[in-house]
Coordinates of C-alpha atoms in Angstrom, one line a residue:
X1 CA 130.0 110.8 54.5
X2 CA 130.5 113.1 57.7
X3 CA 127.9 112.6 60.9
X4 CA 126.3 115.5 60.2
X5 CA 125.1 114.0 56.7
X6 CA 124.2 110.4 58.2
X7 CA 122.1 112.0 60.7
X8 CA 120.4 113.9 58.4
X9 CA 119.9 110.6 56.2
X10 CA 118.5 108.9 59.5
X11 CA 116.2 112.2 60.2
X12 CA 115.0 111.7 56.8
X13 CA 114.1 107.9 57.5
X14 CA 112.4 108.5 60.7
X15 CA 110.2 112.2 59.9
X16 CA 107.7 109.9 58.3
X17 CA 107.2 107.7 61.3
X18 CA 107.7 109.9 64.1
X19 CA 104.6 111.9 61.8
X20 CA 102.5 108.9 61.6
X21 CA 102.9 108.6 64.6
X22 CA 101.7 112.0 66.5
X23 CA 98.9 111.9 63.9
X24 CA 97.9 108.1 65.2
X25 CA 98.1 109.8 69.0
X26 CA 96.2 112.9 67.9
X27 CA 93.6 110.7 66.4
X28 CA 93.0 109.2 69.7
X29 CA 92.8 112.3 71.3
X30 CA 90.5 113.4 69.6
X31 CA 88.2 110.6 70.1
X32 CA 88.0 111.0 73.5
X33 CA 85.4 114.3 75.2
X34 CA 86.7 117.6 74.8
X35 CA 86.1 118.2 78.3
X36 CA 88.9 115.4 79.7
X37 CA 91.6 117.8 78.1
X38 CA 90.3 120.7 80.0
X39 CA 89.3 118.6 83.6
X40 CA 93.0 116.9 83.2
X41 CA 94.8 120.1 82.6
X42 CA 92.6 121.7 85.3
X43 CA 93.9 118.6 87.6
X44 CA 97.2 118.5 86.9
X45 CA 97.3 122.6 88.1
X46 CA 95.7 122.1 91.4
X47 CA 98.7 119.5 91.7
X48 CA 101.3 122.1 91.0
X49 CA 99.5 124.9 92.9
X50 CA 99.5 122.9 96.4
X51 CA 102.8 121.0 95.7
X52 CA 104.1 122.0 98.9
X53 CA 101.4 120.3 101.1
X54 CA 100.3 117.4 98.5
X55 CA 104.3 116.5 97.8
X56 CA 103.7 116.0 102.2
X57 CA 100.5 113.9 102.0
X58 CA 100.9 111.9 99.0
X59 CA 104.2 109.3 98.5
X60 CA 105.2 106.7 96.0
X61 CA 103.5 103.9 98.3
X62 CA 100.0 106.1 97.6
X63 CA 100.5 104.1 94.1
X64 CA 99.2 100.5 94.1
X65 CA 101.9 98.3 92.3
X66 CA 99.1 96.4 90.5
X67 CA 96.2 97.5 89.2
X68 CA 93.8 98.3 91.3
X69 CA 91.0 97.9 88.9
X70 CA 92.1 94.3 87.7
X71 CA 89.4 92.3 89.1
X72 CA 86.4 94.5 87.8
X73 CA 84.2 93.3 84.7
X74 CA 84.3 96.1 82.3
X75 CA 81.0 94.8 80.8
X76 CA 79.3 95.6 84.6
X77 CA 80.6 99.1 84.2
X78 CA 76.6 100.0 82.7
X79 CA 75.5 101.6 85.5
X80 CA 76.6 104.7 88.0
X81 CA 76.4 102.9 91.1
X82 CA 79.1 100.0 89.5
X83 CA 81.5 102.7 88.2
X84 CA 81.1 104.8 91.5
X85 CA 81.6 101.5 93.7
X86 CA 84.5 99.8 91.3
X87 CA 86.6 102.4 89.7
X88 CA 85.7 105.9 91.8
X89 CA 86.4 104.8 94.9
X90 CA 89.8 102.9 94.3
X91 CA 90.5 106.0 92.3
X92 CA 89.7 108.3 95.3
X93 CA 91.6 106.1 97.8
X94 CA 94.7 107.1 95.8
X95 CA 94.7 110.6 94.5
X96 CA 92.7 112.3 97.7
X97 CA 95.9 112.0 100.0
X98 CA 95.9 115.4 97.7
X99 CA 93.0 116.5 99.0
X100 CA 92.6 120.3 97.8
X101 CA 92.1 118.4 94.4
X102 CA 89.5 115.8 94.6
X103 CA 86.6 118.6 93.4
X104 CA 89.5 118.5 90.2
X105 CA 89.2 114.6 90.0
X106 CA 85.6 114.2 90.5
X107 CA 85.3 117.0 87.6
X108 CA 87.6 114.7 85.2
X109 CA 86.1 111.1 86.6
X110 CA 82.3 112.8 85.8
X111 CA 83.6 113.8 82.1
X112 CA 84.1 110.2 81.8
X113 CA 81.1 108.5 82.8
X114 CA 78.8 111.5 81.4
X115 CA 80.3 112.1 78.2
X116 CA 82.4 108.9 77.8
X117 CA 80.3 106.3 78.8
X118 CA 77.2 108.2 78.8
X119 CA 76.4 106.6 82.1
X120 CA 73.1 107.7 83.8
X121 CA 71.6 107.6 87.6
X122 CA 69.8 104.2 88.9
X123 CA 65.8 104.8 88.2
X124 CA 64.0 106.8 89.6
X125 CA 66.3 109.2 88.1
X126 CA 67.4 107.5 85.5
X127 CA 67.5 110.7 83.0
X128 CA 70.1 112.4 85.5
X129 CA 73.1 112.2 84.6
X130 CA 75.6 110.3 86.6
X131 CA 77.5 111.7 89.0
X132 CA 80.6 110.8 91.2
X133 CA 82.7 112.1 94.3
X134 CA 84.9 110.9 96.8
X135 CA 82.5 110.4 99.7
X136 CA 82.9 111.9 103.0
X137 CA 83.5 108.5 104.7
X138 CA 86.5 107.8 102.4
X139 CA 87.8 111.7 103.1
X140 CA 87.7 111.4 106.6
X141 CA 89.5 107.6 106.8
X142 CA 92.2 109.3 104.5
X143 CA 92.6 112.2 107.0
X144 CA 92.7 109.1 109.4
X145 CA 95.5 107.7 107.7
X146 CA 97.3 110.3 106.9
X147 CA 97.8 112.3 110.1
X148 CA 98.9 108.6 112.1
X149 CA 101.4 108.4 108.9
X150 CA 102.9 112.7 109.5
X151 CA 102.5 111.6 113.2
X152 CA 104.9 108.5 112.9
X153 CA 107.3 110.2 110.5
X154 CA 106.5 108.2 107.9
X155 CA 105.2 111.0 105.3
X156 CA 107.6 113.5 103.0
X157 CA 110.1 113.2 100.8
X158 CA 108.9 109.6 99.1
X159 CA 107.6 110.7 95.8
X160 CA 111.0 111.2 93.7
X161 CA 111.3 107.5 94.1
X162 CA 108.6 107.7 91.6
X163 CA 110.1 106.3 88.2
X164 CA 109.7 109.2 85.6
X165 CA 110.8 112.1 87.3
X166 CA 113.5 111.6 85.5
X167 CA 111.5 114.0 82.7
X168 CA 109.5 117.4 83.4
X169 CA 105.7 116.9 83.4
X170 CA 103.2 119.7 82.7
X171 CA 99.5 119.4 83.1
X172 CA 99.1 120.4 79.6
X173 CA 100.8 117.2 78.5
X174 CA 99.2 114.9 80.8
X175 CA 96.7 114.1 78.2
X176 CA 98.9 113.7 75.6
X177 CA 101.5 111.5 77.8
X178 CA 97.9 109.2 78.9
X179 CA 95.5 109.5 77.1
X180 CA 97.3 107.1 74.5
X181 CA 96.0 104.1 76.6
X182 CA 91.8 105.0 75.6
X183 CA 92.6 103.7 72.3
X184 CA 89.8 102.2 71.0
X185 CA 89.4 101.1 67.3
X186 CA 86.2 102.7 66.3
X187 CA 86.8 106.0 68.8
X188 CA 83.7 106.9 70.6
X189 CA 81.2 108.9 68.4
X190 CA 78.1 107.8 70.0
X191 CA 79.3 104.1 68.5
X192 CA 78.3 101.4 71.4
X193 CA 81.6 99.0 70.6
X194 CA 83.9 102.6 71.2
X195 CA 82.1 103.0 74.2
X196 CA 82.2 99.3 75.6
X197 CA 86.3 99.3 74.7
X198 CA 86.2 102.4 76.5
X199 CA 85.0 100.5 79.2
X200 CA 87.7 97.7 79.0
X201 CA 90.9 100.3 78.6
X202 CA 89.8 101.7 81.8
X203 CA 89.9 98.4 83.7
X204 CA 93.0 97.9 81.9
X205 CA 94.3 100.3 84.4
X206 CA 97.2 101.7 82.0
X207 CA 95.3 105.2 81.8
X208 CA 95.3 105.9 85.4
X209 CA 98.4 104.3 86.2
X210 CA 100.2 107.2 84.0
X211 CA 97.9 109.7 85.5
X212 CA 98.9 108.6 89.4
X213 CA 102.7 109.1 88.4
X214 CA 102.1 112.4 86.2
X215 CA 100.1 113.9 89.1
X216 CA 102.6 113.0 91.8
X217 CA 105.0 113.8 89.6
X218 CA 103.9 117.6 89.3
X219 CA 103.2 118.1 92.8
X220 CA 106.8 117.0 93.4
X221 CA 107.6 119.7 90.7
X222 CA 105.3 122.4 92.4
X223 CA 107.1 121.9 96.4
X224 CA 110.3 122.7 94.5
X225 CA 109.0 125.9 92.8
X226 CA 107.0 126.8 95.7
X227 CA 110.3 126.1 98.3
X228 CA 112.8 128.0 95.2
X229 CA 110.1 130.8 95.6
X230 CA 110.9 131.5 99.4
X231 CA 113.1 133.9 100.9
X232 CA 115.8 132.3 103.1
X233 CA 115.4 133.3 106.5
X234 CA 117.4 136.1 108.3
X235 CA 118.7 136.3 111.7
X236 CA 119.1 139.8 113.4
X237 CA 122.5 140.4 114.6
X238 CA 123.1 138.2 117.7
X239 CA 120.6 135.4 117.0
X240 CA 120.1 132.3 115.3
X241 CA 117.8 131.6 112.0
X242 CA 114.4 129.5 112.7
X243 CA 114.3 126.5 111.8
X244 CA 111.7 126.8 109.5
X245 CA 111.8 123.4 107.8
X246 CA 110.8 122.1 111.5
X247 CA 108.0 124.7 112.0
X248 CA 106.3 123.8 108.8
X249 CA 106.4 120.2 109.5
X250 CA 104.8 120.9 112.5
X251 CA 102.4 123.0 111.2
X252 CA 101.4 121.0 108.7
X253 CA 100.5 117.8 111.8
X254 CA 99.0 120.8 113.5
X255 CA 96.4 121.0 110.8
X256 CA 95.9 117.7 110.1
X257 CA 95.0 116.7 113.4
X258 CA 92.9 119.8 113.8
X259 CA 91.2 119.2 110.6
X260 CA 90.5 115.5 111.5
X261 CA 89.0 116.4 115.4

C-alpha cells in the first residue's frame, strides 16, 4: 500500500468525526442569538479597520492571565446592574485600550444580556430592556493610562507575543473559533436551565478569553495591511527621507494627550 492509499484510508476514518464534529459546533451556534454573529463580525472589523492605532494602544499585557470573571457568582448574574458591575466593566477595562470599538462591544455585550439572558433594567423600569456601556469614568482612566504608558515608551509592538498569531484570524470566524465555549446542553430557546448555563460559561471566562486574543490578534493583522498599504517615502534629489515611523509615534502621543486635556 503506497501513502497516497493509507492516507486516503485514514481520510476515510476521520470524515465521519471531523463531520460530527462541525455539526456538534454548528449546533451550538446556532443556539446562541442571531444577533452575536452579526455584533462579533461587526467587532472583529472595527479591529481590523483601526489596526494601525489599536495594534499602538492595546498589548498582550491588556490580557489578564487569569480570568477576570473567576470570582463572580453566575447565579447573581439576574439583574442588569450585577452583569454591568461584574462582567461589563472587567470586559471594558480590557478591550477599550481599542477605543474606536467600544460602541462595537457594547453592541455585542447588549445582544447578550437582551437576547441571551433576557436581562431587564432595575424597577422602575423594569420592562426596559438592559443596557450596557463602558462608562465615561472608565474611558477617561484608560486614556489616563494609556497616554503615561505611549509617554514612557512602554506601548507598541507587544501584541505578536500573543500566542495564536501563529494562524490568520478573520472576524467572520471569530464566532465560530469562540463561540464553542456557550455550550450549553439544552441551548437557549427561551428554556431557563440554557439560560442559567449561559450564565455559568460566561463566568467561566473561556468565551472572552478567545475573544481578547482573536481581537488583538486582528488588529495586529490590520497595522500590517494598513502599513503594506503605504507608499514608501521619497526624498527629492539632495535630501534625506522623513522619518515617518518617528512622526507617527509622535502623533499618535500628540492626540492622546490632546484628547485626554
Amino acid at each position: 500500500m503506497n501513502m497516497t492509499q493509507q492516507m486516503e484510508k485514514v481520510d476515510a476514518c476521520l470524515s465521519p468525526y471531523a463531520s460530527c464534529v462541525e455539526a456538534e459546533i454548528q449546533a451550538i451556534l446556532n443556539s446562541l442569538p442571531t444577533c452575536l454573529n452579526s455584533t462579533v463580525v461587526n467587532l472583529g472589523q472595527c479591529f481590523v479597520d483601526n489596526g494601525a492605532t489599536c495594534n499602538t494602544t492595546c498589548t498582550k499585557d491588556d490580557i489578564p492571565e487569569t480570568n477576570p470573571y473567576a470570582t463572580v457568582d453566575a447565579s447573581t448574574l439576574v439583574t442588569c446592574n450585577a452583569f454591568q458591575t461584574d462582567i461589563m466593566d472587567p470586559t471594558c477595562t480590557i478591550v477599550d485600550c481599542c477605543q474606536p470599538c467600544v460602541d462595537e462591544l457594547e453592541a455585542a455585550m447588549n445582544c447578550i444580556t437582551q437576547n441571551g439572558l433576557d436581562l431587564k433594567q432595575a424597577p422602575p423600569n423594569a420592562n426596559d430592556d438592559c443596557a450596557l456601556s463602558c462608562t465615561a469614568a472608565s474611558t477617561r482612566g484608560r486614556q489616563l493610562e494609556l497616554t503615561g504608558r505611549m509617554l514612557a515608551g512602554h506601548v507598541g509592538g507587544g501584541i505578536p507575543d500573543i500566542p495564536k498569531l501563529d494562524k490568520m484570524f478573520s472576524p467572520e470566524t471569530i464566532l465560530a473559533d469562540c463561540g464553542i465555549y456557550f455550550e450549553t446542553a439544552d441551548g437557549l430557546n427561551g428554556l431557563r436551565a440554557g439560560i442559567e448555563e449561559l450564565r455559568t460559561r460566561i463566568v467561566e471566562g473561556e468565551f472572552f478569553q478567545c475573544l481578547f486574543e482573536s481581537l488583538f490578534a486582528l488588529a495586529d493583522q490590520g497595522a500590517k495591511e494598513s502599513m503594506a498599504n503605504v507608499p514608501a517615502p521619497t526624498a527629492a534629489p539632495g535630501t534625506t527621507p522623513t522619518d515617518t515611523a518617528g512622526a507617527v509615534q509622535l502623533s499618535m502621543t500628540t492626540m492622546m494627550v490632546v484628547s485626554v486635556v
